[in-house]
Short mmCIF file of N, CA, C and O in Angstrom, two decimals:
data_model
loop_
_atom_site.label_atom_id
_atom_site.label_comp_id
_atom_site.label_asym_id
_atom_site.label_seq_id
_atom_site.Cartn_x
_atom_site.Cartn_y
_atom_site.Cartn_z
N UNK A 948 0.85 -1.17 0.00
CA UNK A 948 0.00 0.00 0.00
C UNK A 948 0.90 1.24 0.00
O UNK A 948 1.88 1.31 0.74
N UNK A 949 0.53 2.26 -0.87
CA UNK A 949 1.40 3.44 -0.45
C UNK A 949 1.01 4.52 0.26
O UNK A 949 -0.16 4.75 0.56
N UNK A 950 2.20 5.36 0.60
CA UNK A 950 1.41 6.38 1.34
C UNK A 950 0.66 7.92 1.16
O UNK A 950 1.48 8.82 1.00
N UNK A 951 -0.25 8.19 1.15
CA UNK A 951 -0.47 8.83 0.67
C UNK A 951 0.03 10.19 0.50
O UNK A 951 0.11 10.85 1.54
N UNK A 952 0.45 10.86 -0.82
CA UNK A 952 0.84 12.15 -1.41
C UNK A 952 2.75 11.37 -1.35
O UNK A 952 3.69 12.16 -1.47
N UNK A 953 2.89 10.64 -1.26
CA UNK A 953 4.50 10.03 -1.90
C UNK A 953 4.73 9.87 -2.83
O UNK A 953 4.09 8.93 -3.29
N UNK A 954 5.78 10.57 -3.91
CA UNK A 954 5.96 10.78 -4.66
C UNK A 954 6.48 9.43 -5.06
O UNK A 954 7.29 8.78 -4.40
N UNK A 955 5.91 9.03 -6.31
CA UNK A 955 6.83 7.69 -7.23
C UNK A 955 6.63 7.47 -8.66
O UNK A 955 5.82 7.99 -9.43
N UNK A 956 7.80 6.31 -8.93
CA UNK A 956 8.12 6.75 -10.25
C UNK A 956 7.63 5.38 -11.17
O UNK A 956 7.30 4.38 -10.53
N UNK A 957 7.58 5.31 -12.71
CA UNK A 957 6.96 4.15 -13.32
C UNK A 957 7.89 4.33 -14.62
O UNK A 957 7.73 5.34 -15.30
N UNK A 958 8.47 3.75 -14.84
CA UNK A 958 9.08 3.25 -16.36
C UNK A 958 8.20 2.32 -17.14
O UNK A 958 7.99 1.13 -16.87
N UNK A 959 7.46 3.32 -18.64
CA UNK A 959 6.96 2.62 -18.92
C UNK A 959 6.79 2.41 -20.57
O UNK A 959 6.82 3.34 -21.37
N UNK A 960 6.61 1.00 -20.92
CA UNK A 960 6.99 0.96 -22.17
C UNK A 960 5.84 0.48 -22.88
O UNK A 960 5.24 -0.53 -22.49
N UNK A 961 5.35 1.40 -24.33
CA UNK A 961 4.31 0.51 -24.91
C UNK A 961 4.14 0.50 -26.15
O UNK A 961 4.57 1.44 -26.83
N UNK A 962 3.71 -0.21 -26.53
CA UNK A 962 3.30 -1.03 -28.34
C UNK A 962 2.61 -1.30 -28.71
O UNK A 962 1.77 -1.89 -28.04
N UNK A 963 2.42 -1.08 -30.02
CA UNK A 963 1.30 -1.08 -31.21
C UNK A 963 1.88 0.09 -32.54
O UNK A 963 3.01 0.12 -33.02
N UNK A 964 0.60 1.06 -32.95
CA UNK A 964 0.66 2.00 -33.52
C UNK A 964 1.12 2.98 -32.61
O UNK A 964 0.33 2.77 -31.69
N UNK A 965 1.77 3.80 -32.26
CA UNK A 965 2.72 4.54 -31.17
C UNK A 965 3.75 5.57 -31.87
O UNK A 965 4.39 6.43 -31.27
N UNK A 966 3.77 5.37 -32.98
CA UNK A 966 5.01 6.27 -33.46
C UNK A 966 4.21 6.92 -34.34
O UNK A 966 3.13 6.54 -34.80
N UNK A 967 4.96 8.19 -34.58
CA UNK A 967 4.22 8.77 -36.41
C UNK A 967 2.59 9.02 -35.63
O UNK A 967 2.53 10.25 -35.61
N UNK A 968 2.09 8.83 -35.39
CA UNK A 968 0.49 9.29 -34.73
C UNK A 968 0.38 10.33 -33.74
O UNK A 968 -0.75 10.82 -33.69
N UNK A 969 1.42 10.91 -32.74
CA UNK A 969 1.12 11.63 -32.15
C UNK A 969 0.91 11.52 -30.59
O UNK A 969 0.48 12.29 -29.73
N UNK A 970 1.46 10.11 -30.60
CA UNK A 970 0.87 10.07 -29.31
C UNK A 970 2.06 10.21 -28.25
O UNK A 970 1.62 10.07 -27.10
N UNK A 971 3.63 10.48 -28.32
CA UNK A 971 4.36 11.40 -27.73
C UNK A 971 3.78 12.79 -26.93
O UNK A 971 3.64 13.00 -25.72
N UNK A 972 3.53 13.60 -28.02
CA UNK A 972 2.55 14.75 -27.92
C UNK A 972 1.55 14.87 -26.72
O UNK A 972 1.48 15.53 -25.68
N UNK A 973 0.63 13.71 -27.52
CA UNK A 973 -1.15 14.12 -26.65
C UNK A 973 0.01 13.10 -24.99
O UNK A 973 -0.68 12.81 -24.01
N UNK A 974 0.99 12.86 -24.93
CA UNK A 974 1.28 12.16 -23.53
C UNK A 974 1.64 12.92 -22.85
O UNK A 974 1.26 12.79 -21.69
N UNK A 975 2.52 14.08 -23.16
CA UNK A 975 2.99 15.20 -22.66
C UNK A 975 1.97 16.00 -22.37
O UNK A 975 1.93 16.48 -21.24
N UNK A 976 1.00 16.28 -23.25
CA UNK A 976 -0.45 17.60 -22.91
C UNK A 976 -0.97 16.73 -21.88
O UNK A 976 -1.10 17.25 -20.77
N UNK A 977 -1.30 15.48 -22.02
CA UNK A 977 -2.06 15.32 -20.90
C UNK A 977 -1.50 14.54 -19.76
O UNK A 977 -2.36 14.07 -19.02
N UNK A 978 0.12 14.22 -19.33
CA UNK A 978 1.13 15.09 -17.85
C UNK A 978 1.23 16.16 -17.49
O UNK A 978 1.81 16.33 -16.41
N UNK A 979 0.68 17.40 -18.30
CA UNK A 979 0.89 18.63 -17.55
C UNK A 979 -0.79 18.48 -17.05
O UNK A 979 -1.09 18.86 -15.91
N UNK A 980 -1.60 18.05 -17.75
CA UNK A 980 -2.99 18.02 -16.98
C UNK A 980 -3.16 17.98 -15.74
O UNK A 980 -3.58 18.75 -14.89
N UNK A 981 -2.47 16.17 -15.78
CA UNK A 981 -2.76 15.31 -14.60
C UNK A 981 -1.73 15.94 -13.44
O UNK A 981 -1.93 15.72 -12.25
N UNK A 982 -0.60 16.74 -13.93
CA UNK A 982 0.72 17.15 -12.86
C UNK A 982 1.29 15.93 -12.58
O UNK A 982 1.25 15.49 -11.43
N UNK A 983 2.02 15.11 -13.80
CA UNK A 983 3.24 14.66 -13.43
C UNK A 983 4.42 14.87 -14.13
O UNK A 983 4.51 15.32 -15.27
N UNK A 984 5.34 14.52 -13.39
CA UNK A 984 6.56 14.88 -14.23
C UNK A 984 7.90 13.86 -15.15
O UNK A 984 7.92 12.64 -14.99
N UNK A 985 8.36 14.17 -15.58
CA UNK A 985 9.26 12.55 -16.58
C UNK A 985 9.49 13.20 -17.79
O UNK A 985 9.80 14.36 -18.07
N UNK A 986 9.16 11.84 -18.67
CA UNK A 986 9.87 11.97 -19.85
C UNK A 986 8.92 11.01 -21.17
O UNK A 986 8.14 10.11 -20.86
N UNK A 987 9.10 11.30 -22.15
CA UNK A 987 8.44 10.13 -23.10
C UNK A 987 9.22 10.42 -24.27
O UNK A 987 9.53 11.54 -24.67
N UNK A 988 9.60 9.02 -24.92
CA UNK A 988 10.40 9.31 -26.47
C UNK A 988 10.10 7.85 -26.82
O UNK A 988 9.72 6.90 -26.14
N UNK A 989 10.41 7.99 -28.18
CA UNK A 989 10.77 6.70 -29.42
C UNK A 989 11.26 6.01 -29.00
O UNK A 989 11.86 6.49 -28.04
N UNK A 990 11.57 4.31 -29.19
CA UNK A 990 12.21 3.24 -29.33
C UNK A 990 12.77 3.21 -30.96
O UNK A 990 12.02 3.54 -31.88
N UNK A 991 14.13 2.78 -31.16
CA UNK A 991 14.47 2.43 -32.47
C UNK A 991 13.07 1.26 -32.64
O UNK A 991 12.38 1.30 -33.66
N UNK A 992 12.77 0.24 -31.53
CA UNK A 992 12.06 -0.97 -32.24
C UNK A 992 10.80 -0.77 -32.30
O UNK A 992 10.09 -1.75 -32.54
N UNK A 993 10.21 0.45 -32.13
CA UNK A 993 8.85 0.93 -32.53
C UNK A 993 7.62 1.23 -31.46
O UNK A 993 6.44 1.54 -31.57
N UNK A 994 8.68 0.92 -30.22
CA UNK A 994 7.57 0.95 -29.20
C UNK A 994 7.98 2.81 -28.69
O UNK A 994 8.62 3.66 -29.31
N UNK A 995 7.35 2.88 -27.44
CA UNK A 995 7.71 4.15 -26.76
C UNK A 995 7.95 3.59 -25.44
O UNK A 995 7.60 2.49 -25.00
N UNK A 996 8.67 4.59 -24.82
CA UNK A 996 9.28 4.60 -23.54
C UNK A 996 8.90 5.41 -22.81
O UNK A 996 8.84 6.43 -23.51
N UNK A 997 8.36 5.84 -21.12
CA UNK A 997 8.10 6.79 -20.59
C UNK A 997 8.73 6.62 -19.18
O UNK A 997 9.15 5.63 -18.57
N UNK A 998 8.65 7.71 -18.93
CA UNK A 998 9.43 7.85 -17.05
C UNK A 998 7.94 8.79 -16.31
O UNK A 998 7.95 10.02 -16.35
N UNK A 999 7.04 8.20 -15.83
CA UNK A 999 6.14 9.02 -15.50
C UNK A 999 6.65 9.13 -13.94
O UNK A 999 7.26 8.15 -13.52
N UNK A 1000 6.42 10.43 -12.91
CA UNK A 1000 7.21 10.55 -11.80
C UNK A 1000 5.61 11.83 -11.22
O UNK A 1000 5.23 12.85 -11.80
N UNK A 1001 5.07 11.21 -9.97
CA UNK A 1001 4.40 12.10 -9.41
C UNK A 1001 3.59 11.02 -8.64
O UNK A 1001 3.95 9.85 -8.68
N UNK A 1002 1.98 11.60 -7.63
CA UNK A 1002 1.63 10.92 -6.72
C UNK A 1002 0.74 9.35 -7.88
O UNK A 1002 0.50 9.02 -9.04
N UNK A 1003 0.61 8.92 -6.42
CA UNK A 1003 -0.03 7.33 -7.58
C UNK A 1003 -1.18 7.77 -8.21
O UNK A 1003 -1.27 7.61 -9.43
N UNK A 1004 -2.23 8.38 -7.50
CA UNK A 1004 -3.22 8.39 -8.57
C UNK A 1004 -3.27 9.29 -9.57
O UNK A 1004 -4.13 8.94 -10.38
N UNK A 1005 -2.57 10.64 -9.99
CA UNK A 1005 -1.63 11.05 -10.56
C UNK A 1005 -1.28 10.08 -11.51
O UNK A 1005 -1.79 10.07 -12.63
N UNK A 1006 -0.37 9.19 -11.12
CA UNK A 1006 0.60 8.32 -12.06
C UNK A 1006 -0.72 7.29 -12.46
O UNK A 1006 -0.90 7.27 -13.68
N UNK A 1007 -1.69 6.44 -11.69
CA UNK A 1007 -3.29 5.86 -12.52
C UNK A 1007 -3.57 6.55 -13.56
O UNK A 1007 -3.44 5.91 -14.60
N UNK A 1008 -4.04 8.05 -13.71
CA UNK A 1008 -4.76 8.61 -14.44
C UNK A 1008 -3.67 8.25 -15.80
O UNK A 1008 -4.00 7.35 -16.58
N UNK A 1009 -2.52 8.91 -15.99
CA UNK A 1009 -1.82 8.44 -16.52
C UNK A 1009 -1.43 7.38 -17.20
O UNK A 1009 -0.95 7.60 -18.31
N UNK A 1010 -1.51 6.12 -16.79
CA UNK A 1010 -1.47 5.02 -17.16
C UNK A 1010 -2.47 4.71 -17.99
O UNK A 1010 -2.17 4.22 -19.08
N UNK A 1011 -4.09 4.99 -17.59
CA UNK A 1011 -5.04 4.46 -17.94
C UNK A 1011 -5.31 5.46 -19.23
O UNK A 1011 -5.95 4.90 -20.12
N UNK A 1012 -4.93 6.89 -19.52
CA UNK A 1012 -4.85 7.62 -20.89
C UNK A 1012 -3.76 6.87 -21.93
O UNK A 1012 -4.02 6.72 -23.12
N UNK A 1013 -2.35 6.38 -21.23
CA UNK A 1013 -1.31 5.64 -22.38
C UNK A 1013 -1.53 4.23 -23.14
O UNK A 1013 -0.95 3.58 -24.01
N UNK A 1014 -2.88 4.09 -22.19
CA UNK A 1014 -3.45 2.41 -22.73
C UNK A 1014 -4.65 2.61 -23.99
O UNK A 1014 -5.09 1.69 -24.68
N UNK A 1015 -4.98 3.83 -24.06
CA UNK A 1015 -5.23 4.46 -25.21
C UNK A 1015 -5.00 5.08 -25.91
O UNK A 1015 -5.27 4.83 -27.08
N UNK A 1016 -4.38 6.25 -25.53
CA UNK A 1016 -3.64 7.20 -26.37
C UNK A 1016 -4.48 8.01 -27.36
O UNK A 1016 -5.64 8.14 -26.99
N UNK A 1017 -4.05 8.78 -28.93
CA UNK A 1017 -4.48 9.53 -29.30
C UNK A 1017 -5.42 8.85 -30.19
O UNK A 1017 -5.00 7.75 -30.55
N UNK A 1018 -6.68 9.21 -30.70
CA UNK A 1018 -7.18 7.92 -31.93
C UNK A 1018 -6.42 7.59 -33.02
O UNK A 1018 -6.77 6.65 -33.74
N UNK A 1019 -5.19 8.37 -33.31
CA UNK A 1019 -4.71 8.12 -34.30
C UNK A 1019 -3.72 6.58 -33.90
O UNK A 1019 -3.28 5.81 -34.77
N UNK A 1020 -3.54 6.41 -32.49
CA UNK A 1020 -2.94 5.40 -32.21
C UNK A 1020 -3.60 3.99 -31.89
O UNK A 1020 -4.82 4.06 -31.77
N UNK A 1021 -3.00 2.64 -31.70
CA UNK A 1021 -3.67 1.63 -31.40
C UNK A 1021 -2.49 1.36 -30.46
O UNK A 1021 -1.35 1.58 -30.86
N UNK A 1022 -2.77 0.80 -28.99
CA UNK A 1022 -2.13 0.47 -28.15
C UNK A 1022 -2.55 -1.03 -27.86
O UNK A 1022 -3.63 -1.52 -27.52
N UNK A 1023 -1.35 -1.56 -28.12
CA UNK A 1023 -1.83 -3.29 -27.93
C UNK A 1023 -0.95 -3.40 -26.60
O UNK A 1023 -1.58 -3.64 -25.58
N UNK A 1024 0.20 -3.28 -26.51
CA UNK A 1024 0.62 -3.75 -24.54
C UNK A 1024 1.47 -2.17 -24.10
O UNK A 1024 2.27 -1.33 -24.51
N UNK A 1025 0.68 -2.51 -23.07
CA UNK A 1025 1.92 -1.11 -21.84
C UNK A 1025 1.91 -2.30 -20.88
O UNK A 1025 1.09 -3.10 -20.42
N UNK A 1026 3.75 -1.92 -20.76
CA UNK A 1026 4.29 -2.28 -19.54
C UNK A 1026 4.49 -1.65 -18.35
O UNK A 1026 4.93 -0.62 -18.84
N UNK A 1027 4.52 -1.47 -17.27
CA UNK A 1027 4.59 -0.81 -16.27
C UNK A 1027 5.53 -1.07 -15.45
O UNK A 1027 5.25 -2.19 -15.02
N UNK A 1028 6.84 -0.59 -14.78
CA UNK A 1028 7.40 -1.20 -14.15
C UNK A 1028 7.64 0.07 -12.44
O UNK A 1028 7.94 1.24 -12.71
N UNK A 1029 7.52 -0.21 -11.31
CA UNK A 1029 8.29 0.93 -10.29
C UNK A 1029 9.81 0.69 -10.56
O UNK A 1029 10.52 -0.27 -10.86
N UNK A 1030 9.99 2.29 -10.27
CA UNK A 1030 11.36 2.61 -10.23
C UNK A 1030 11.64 3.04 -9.32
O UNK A 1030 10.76 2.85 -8.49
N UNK A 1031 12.90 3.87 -8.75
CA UNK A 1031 13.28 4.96 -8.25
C UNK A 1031 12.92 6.23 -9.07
O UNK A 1031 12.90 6.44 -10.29
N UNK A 1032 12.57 7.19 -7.74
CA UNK A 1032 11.90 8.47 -8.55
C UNK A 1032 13.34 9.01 -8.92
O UNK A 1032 14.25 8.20 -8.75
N UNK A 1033 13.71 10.43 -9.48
CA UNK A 1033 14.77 10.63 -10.17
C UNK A 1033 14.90 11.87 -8.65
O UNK A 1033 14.12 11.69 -7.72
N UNK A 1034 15.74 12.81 -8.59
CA UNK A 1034 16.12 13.27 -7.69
C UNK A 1034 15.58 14.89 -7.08
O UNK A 1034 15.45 15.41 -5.97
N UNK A 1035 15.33 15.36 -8.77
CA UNK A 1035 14.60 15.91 -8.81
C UNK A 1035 13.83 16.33 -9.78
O UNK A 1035 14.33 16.00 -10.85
N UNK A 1036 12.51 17.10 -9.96
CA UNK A 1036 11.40 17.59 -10.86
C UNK A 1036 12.06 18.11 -12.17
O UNK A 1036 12.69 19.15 -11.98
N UNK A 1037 12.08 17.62 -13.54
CA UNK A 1037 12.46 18.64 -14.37
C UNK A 1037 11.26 18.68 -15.61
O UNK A 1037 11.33 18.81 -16.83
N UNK A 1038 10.09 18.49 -14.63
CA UNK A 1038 8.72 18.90 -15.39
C UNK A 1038 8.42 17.58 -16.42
O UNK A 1038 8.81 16.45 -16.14
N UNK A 1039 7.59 17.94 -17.76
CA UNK A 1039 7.73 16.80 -18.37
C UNK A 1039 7.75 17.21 -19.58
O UNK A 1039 7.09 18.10 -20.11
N UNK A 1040 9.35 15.82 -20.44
CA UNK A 1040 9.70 16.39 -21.75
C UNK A 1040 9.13 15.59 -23.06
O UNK A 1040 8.90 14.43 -22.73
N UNK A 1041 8.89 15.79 -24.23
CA UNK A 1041 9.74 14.68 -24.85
C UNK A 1041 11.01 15.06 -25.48
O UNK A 1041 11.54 16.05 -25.98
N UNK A 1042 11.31 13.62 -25.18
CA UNK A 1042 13.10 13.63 -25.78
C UNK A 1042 13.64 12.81 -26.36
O UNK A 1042 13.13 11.72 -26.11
N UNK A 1043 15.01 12.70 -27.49
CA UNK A 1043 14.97 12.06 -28.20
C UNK A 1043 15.58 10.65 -28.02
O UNK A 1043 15.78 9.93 -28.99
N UNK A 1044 15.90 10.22 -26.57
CA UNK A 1044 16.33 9.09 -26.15
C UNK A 1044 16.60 8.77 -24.68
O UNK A 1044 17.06 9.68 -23.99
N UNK A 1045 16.42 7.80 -24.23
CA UNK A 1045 15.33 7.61 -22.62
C UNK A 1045 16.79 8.11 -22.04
O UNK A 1045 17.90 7.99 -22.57
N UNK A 1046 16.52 8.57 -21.06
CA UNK A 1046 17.22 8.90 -19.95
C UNK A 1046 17.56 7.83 -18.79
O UNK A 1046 16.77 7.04 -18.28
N UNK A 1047 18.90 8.00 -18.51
CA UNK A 1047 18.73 6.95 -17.20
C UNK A 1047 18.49 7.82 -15.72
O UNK A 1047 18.35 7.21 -14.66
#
């Protein structure tokens, strides 16, 4: 169980239609919505990568928009994994290759 308003982090990776559609973009507009912070970019192998970083339900809302994404996209698997959060806030980007 976590506690509540603790900040944490999710590395997350997903596949289908994902590239070329836009859905980088609509992931970023809608982290500044929800207020979290990270990262999202390309895979050479066609998937996307994200670092989503803020409270859990925060990071839910999140999850449950990347399992759909933009209509121009089709999302067949997101992975989800916890991480360590990063150290500190540097809002949310996209960029052109995942960060460690």
């Amino acid at each position: 169980m976590t506690e509540a308003g603790k900040i944490e982090a999710r590395s997350v990776f997903v596949s289908g239609r994902v590239q070329k559609v836009g859905y980088r973009w609509s992931v970023a507009r809608e982290a500044e919505g929800v207020g979290v912070s990270g990262w999202v970019c390309n895979l050479a192998d066609g998937r996307v990568q994200a670092l989503i970083v803020g409270k859990a339900e925060a990071i839910t809302r999140m999850l449950d928009f990347m399992r759909k994404g933009p209509m121009t996209a089709r999302v067949d698997t997101l992975e989800s994994v916890a991480v360590a959060p990063p150290e500190r806030n540097t809002g949310f980007r996209v960029i052109a290759e995942p960060e460690d």
